[in-house]
PDB file of C-alpha atoms in Angstrom:
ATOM      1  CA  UNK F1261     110.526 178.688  26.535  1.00  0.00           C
ATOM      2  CA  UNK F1262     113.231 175.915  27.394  1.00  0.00           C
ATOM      3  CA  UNK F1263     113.093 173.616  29.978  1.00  0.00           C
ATOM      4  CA  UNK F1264     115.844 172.208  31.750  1.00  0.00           C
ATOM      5  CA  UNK F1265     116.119 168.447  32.516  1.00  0.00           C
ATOM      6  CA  UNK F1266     117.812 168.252  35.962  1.00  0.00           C
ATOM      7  CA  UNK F1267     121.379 165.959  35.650  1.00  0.00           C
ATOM      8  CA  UNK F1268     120.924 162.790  37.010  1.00  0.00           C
ATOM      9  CA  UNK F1269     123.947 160.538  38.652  1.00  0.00           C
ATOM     10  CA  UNK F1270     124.264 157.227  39.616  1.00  0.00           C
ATOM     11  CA  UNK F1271     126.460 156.644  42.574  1.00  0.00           C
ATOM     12  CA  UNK F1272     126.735 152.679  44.460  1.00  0.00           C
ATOM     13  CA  UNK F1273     126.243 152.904  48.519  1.00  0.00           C
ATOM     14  CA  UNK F1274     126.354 150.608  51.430  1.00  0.00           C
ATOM     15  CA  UNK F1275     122.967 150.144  52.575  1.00  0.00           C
ATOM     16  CA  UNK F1276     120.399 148.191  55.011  1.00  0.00           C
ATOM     17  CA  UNK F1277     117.875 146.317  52.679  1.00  0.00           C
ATOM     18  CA  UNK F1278     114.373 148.132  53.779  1.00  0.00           C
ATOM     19  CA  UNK F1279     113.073 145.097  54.248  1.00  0.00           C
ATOM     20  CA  UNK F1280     115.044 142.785  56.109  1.00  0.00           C
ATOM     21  CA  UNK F1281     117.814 144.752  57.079  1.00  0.00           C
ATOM     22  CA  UNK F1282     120.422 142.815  55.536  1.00  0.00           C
ATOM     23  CA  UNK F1283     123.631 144.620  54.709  1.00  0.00           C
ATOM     24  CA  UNK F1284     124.254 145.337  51.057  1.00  0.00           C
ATOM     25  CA  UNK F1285     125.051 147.685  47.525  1.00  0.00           C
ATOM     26  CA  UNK F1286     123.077 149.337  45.680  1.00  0.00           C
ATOM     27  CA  UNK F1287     122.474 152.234  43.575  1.00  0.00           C
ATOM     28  CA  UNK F1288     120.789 155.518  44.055  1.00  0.00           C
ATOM     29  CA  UNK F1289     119.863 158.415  41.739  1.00  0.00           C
ATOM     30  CA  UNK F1290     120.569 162.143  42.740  1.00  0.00           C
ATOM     31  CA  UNK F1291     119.158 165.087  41.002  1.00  0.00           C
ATOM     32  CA  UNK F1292     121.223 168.330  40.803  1.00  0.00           C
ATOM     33  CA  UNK F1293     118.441 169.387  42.438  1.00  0.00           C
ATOM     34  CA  UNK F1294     119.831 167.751  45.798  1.00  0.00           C
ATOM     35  CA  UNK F1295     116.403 165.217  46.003  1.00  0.00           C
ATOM     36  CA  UNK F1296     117.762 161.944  46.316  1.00  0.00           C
ATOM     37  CA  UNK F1297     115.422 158.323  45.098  1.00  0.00           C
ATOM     38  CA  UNK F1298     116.154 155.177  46.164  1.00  0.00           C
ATOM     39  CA  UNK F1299     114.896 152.085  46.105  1.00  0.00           C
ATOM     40  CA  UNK F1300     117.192 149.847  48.589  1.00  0.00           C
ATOM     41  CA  UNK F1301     116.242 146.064  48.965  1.00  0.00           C
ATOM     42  CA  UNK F1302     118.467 143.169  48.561  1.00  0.00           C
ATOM     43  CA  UNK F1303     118.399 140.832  46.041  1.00  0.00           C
ATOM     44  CA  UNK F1304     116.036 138.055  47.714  1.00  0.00           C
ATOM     45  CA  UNK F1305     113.693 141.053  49.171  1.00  0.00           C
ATOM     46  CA  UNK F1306     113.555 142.757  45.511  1.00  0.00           C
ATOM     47  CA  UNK F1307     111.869 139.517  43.990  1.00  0.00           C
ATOM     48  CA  UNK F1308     109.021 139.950  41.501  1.00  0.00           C
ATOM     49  CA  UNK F1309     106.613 138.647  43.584  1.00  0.00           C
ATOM     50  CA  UNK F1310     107.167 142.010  46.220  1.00  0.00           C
ATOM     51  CA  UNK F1311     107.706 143.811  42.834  1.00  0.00           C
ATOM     52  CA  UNK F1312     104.025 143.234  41.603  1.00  0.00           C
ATOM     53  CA  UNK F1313     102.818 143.678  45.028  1.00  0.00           C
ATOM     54  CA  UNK F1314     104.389 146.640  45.734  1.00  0.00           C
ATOM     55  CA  UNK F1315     102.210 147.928  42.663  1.00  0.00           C
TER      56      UNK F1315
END
């Protein structure tokens, strides 16, 4: 049976960092299947020391 890998697109937004809430651009994957993941933190927020905590 074959299985069908959803398409995946990258598209750059205007966002509020999750964070802080300071303005900024980032990018989001959406699926064909319409869900959409993000991960939206500015630069200073998305620091490896958050990154291993957010582990």
């Amino acid at each position: 049976m074959l299985h069908l890998i959803p398409h995946v697109w990258t598209e750059t937004v205007d966002y509020l960092c999750l964070v802080c809430g300071h303005k900024g651009e980032g990018r989001i994957e959406i699926e064909e299947t319409g869900i959409e993941w993000h991960d939206l933190l500015c630069g200073e927020c998305d620091s490896e020391d958050l990154e291993l905590e957010r582990r």
